[in-house]
Amino acid sequence: MAALSRAGSMSSICRKCAGITNRFWLRSPQSGAVSVIPVRWLNLQEFQSKKLMADNGVHVQRFKVAESANEAVEIAKELNAKEYVLKAQILAGGRGKGKFTSGLQGGVHLTTDPQKIGELTEQMVGYNLTTKQTPPEGVLVKKVMVAESYDIARETYLAILMDRGYQGPVIVGSPKGGMDIEEVAKNTPEHIHKVAVDIFKGIRDQDARYLAEKLEFKGPLLEQAAEQIKSLYELFLKVDATQVEINPFGETPDGKVVCFDAKLQL
């Protein structure tokens, strides 16, 4: 699988809101001393995360990855969508408000015109994108993701993390998705909900439903969200992840629960 990198600030944000640290405590059998060893997480890019999710029953938009303007246009024509979203693929948050060395503003664009996809890709691939999470010089964009665009009726937040304190996975959710989850945890901690999962028994139906209710899904969307949470947990175990983060984990006006943006750490 292509480009893996050490995790950036997204993981620390999620772990802070969950009250989870990035350190393991090890005791030396000879001296009894306790040492703290930092853990280096590996992040998958968005398209890699979504490919794994789509292959494992998790709802994502139809998409493909391009490395050139011509390839991006052909993908857009193949998808034949009413509207497209074009996303620069780098391991950093804040892409939508970033700036390219080409002069293009924003690493995420919506359009209904496949030819516009090509024009935008020309200004993305081969140029550095600077966001609030990149070095000042930015990060070189080598790939873009061309995806079918969905309208979002409501956004929530969902993450699954390994936590040594709980001796296993913890699922963290909030009905306040699509925003800085650390700010939500700081200003309105009552909107952060956690469920510890027994690593041997797995996630229970009532746990998934409880989280879906706390995320404020209603009616048929409640059961759909619960099933998606269970599928995400199964993926978390299958790929031996340390973190799965979905922001937003949302719903569409026509009644679909979709993972709109995803980050996996292995």
Short mmCIF file of C-alpha atoms in Angstrom, two decimals:
data_model
loop_
_atom_site.label_atom_id
_atom_site.label_comp_id
_atom_site.label_asym_id
_atom_site.label_seq_id
_atom_site.Cartn_x
_atom_site.Cartn_y
_atom_site.Cartn_z
CA MET A 1 0.00 0.00 0.00
CA ALA A 2 1.22 3.46 -0.93
CA ALA A 3 2.56 6.28 1.20
CA LEU A 4 2.48 5.62 4.89
CA SER A 5 3.62 8.27 7.34
CA ARG A 6 3.85 8.93 11.04
CA ALA A 7 0.61 10.29 12.37
CA GLY A 8 0.18 14.02 12.67
CA SER A 9 -1.95 16.07 15.04
CA MET A 10 -5.24 14.37 14.14
CA SER A 11 -4.40 11.40 16.38
CA SER A 12 -3.39 13.58 19.32
CA ILE A 13 -6.60 15.58 19.03
CA CYS A 14 -8.72 12.45 19.12
CA ARG A 15 -6.73 10.91 21.97
CA LYS A 16 -6.93 14.09 24.03
CA CYS A 17 -10.71 14.21 23.67
CA ALA A 18 -10.89 10.55 24.71
CA GLY A 19 -8.49 11.01 27.61
CA ILE A 20 -6.05 8.60 25.98
CA THR A 21 -2.28 9.04 25.77
CA ASN A 22 0.22 7.88 23.16
CA ARG A 23 2.50 6.14 25.65
CA PHE A 24 2.96 2.60 26.92
CA TRP A 25 4.39 1.85 30.35
CA LEU A 26 6.91 -1.01 30.51
CA ARG A 27 8.50 -2.50 33.62
CA SER A 28 12.01 -3.94 33.45
CA PRO A 29 12.07 -7.51 34.93
CA GLN A 30 15.63 -6.96 36.15
CA SER A 31 15.31 -3.67 37.99
CA GLY A 32 11.58 -3.23 38.41
CA ALA A 33 11.98 0.27 36.93
CA VAL A 34 9.19 1.70 34.85
CA SER A 35 10.06 3.35 31.54
CA VAL A 36 7.90 5.35 29.16
CA ILE A 37 8.26 4.50 25.50
CA PRO A 38 6.63 6.82 22.93
CA VAL A 39 4.61 4.97 20.31
CA ARG A 40 4.99 5.97 16.66
CA TRP A 41 1.66 5.53 14.86
CA LEU A 42 1.35 5.11 11.08
CA ASN A 43 -1.35 7.03 9.21
CA LEU A 44 -3.05 5.94 6.02
CA GLN A 45 -4.03 8.57 3.51
CA GLU A 46 -7.76 9.21 3.03
CA PHE A 47 -8.07 7.21 -0.17
CA GLN A 48 -6.32 4.22 1.41
CA SER A 49 -8.59 4.38 4.44
CA LYS A 50 -11.71 4.61 2.30
CA LYS A 51 -10.62 1.71 0.09
CA LEU A 52 -10.30 -0.51 3.16
CA MET A 53 -13.65 0.70 4.44
CA ALA A 54 -15.46 0.14 1.13
CA ASP A 55 -13.99 -3.37 0.92
CA ASN A 56 -15.38 -4.14 4.38
CA GLY A 57 -18.99 -3.03 4.15
CA VAL A 58 -18.59 0.57 5.34
CA HIS A 59 -20.49 3.21 3.37
CA VAL A 60 -18.29 5.74 1.55
CA GLN A 61 -18.71 7.77 -1.65
CA ARG A 62 -17.72 6.23 -4.96
CA PHE A 63 -14.20 7.41 -5.77
CA LYS A 64 -10.93 6.81 -7.58
CA VAL A 65 -7.44 8.30 -7.34
CA ALA A 66 -5.64 10.23 -10.07
CA GLU A 67 -2.06 11.37 -10.56
CA SER A 68 -2.68 13.64 -13.57
CA ALA A 69 -5.31 16.01 -14.95
CA ASN A 70 -6.23 13.69 -17.84
CA GLU A 71 -6.66 10.76 -15.49
CA ALA A 72 -8.85 12.84 -13.17
CA VAL A 73 -11.13 13.88 -16.04
CA GLU A 74 -11.52 10.27 -17.19
CA ILE A 75 -12.40 9.20 -13.63
CA ALA A 76 -15.02 11.96 -13.37
CA LYS A 77 -16.61 10.84 -16.64
CA GLU A 78 -16.59 7.23 -15.44
CA LEU A 79 -18.24 8.13 -12.13
CA ASN A 80 -20.91 10.09 -14.06
CA ALA A 81 -22.08 11.89 -10.90
CA LYS A 82 -24.31 14.94 -10.56
CA GLU A 83 -21.56 16.64 -8.56
CA TYR A 84 -17.94 15.80 -7.79
CA VAL A 85 -15.62 16.52 -4.88
CA LEU A 86 -11.89 16.75 -5.62
CA LYS A 87 -9.52 16.30 -2.69
CA ALA A 88 -5.75 16.70 -2.53
CA GLN A 89 -4.22 13.66 -0.82
CA ILE A 90 -1.75 14.59 1.92
CA LEU A 91 -1.40 13.56 5.55
CA ALA A 92 -2.60 16.80 7.11
CA GLY A 93 -5.85 18.34 8.24
CA GLY A 94 -7.28 21.68 7.16
CA ARG A 95 -6.95 20.93 3.43
CA GLY A 96 -10.11 22.85 2.57
CA LYS A 97 -8.58 26.11 3.81
CA GLY A 98 -5.07 25.43 2.54
CA LYS A 99 -3.14 27.14 -0.25
CA PHE A 100 -1.06 25.68 -3.09
CA THR A 101 2.22 27.05 -4.39
CA SER A 102 0.40 27.20 -7.75
CA GLY A 103 -1.78 29.95 -6.25
CA LEU A 104 -4.89 27.78 -5.98
CA GLN A 105 -6.83 28.30 -2.76
CA GLY A 106 -8.17 25.21 -1.03
CA GLY A 107 -7.33 21.52 -1.31
CA VAL A 108 -11.00 20.46 -1.52
CA HIS A 109 -13.25 21.60 -4.37
CA LEU A 110 -16.80 20.88 -5.57
CA THR A 111 -17.84 21.01 -9.22
CA THR A 112 -20.41 19.56 -11.62
CA ASP A 113 -18.06 19.79 -14.63
CA PRO A 114 -15.61 16.95 -15.38
CA GLN A 115 -13.41 19.37 -17.36
CA LYS A 116 -13.15 21.62 -14.29
CA ILE A 117 -11.82 18.57 -12.42
CA GLY A 118 -8.92 18.52 -14.86
CA GLU A 119 -8.23 22.24 -14.52
CA LEU A 120 -8.17 22.00 -10.73
CA THR A 121 -5.98 18.88 -10.75
CA GLU A 122 -3.43 20.73 -12.91
CA GLN A 123 -3.08 23.24 -10.07
CA MET A 124 -2.82 20.56 -7.36
CA VAL A 125 -0.61 17.69 -8.50
CA GLY A 126 3.07 18.61 -8.41
CA TYR A 127 2.57 21.60 -6.11
CA ASN A 128 2.94 22.00 -2.35
CA LEU A 129 -0.17 22.47 -0.23
CA THR A 130 0.18 24.44 3.01
CA THR A 131 -2.37 24.04 5.80
CA LYS A 132 -2.42 24.75 9.54
CA GLN A 133 -1.02 21.24 10.10
CA THR A 134 1.83 21.23 7.55
CA PRO A 135 5.34 22.72 7.72
CA PRO A 136 5.49 26.32 6.44
CA GLU A 137 6.72 25.14 3.03
CA GLY A 138 3.75 22.79 2.72
CA VAL A 139 3.57 19.18 1.50
CA LEU A 140 3.93 18.02 -2.11
CA VAL A 141 0.67 16.69 -3.58
CA LYS A 142 1.19 13.63 -5.77
CA LYS A 143 -2.38 12.33 -5.90
CA VAL A 144 -5.94 13.63 -5.86
CA MET A 145 -9.13 11.77 -5.02
CA VAL A 146 -12.08 12.25 -7.39
CA ALA A 147 -15.31 11.27 -5.64
CA GLU A 148 -19.05 11.49 -6.05
CA SER A 149 -20.32 14.35 -3.90
CA TYR A 150 -23.17 13.76 -1.45
CA ASP A 151 -25.28 16.39 0.27
CA ILE A 152 -24.82 16.19 4.05
CA ALA A 153 -27.91 16.69 6.18
CA ARG A 154 -26.14 16.22 9.53
CA GLU A 155 -22.60 15.56 10.78
CA THR A 156 -21.39 13.54 13.77
CA TYR A 157 -18.00 12.30 14.97
CA LEU A 158 -16.85 8.71 15.57
CA ALA A 159 -13.51 7.16 16.48
CA ILE A 160 -12.22 3.78 17.68
CA LEU A 161 -8.93 3.71 19.59
CA MET A 162 -6.79 1.27 21.54
CA ASP A 163 -6.53 2.37 25.18
CA ARG A 164 -4.23 0.69 27.67
CA GLY A 165 -6.24 2.08 30.57
CA TYR A 166 -9.33 0.20 29.40
CA GLN A 167 -7.24 -2.83 28.41
CA GLY A 168 -8.69 -2.71 24.92
CA PRO A 169 -10.60 -0.64 22.36
CA VAL A 170 -12.70 2.41 23.19
CA ILE A 171 -15.28 3.91 20.83
CA VAL A 172 -15.66 7.69 21.10
CA GLY A 173 -18.59 9.54 19.56
CA SER A 174 -20.14 12.98 19.46
CA PRO A 175 -23.21 14.45 17.75
CA LYS A 176 -21.06 17.52 17.09
CA GLY A 177 -19.17 16.35 14.02
CA GLY A 178 -17.53 18.20 11.15
CA MET A 179 -15.62 20.47 13.51
CA ASP A 180 -12.58 20.50 15.79
CA ILE A 181 -13.37 17.62 18.17
CA GLU A 182 -10.81 18.89 20.69
CA GLU A 183 -12.80 22.13 21.00
CA VAL A 184 -16.00 20.13 21.50
CA ALA A 185 -14.33 18.13 24.29
CA LYS A 186 -13.03 21.31 25.91
CA ASN A 187 -16.15 23.49 25.68
CA THR A 188 -18.99 20.95 25.78
CA PRO A 189 -17.64 17.69 27.24
CA GLU A 190 -21.20 16.44 27.75
CA HIS A 191 -21.28 15.90 23.97
CA ILE A 192 -18.44 13.35 24.11
CA HIS A 193 -19.58 9.75 24.66
CA LYS A 194 -17.37 6.68 25.19
CA VAL A 195 -17.94 2.94 25.18
CA ALA A 196 -15.21 0.48 26.19
CA VAL A 197 -15.31 -2.77 24.19
CA ASP A 198 -14.31 -6.15 25.61
CA ILE A 199 -11.59 -7.26 23.19
CA PHE A 200 -12.59 -10.92 23.64
CA LYS A 201 -16.39 -10.51 23.36
CA GLY A 202 -16.41 -7.76 20.74
CA ILE A 203 -18.92 -4.97 20.31
CA ARG A 204 -22.46 -5.78 21.45
CA ASP A 205 -25.59 -4.77 19.55
CA GLN A 206 -26.73 -2.67 22.51
CA ASP A 207 -23.40 -0.82 22.59
CA ALA A 208 -23.61 0.07 18.90
CA ARG A 209 -27.22 1.15 19.29
CA TYR A 210 -26.38 3.21 22.40
CA LEU A 211 -23.70 5.09 20.46
CA ALA A 212 -26.02 5.62 17.49
CA GLU A 213 -28.61 7.08 19.87
CA LYS A 214 -26.02 9.37 21.47
CA LEU A 215 -25.03 10.52 17.99
CA GLU A 216 -28.72 11.45 17.59
CA PHE A 217 -29.59 9.23 14.65
CA LYS A 218 -33.35 8.71 14.39
CA GLY A 219 -35.77 6.17 12.91
CA PRO A 220 -34.32 3.86 10.22
CA LEU A 221 -31.03 5.78 10.36
CA LEU A 222 -30.55 4.61 13.95
CA GLU A 223 -30.24 0.95 12.96
CA GLN A 224 -28.18 1.83 9.90
CA ALA A 225 -25.74 3.84 12.01
CA ALA A 226 -25.47 1.01 14.55
CA GLU A 227 -24.63 -1.46 11.77
CA GLN A 228 -22.00 0.91 10.38
CA ILE A 229 -20.43 1.27 13.83
CA LYS A 230 -20.20 -2.52 14.09
CA SER A 231 -18.67 -2.75 10.61
CA LEU A 232 -16.09 -0.10 11.52
CA TYR A 233 -15.19 -2.01 14.68
CA GLU A 234 -14.75 -5.24 12.68
CA LEU A 235 -12.46 -3.38 10.27
CA PHE A 236 -10.52 -1.95 13.22
CA LEU A 237 -9.78 -5.50 14.39
CA LYS A 238 -9.21 -6.96 10.93
CA VAL A 239 -6.42 -4.54 9.98
CA ASP A 240 -4.98 -4.42 13.52
CA ALA A 241 -5.51 -0.66 13.70
CA THR A 242 -4.63 1.59 16.62
CA GLN A 243 -7.20 4.18 15.57
CA VAL A 244 -10.08 4.67 13.15
CA GLU A 245 -11.42 8.23 12.99
CA ILE A 246 -14.48 9.36 10.99
CA ASN A 247 -15.21 13.08 10.86
CA PRO A 248 -17.83 13.56 9.69
CA PHE A 249 -19.78 10.36 10.22
CA GLY A 250 -22.92 11.80 8.67
CA GLU A 251 -26.33 11.31 7.16
CA THR A 252 -27.64 12.37 3.76
CA PRO A 253 -31.04 13.91 2.95
CA ASP A 254 -32.07 10.67 1.19
CA GLY A 255 -31.43 8.54 4.27
CA LYS A 256 -27.90 7.14 4.04
CA VAL A 257 -25.31 6.96 6.82
CA VAL A 258 -21.93 7.69 5.23
CA CYS A 259 -18.31 8.02 6.34
CA PHE A 260 -17.42 11.25 4.57
CA ASP A 261 -13.83 11.63 5.76
CA ALA A 262 -11.68 8.92 7.29
CA LYS A 263 -8.29 8.38 8.88
CA LEU A 264 -6.83 5.02 9.87
CA GLN A 265 -3.72 4.42 11.94
CA LEU A 266 -1.96 1.07 11.90
#
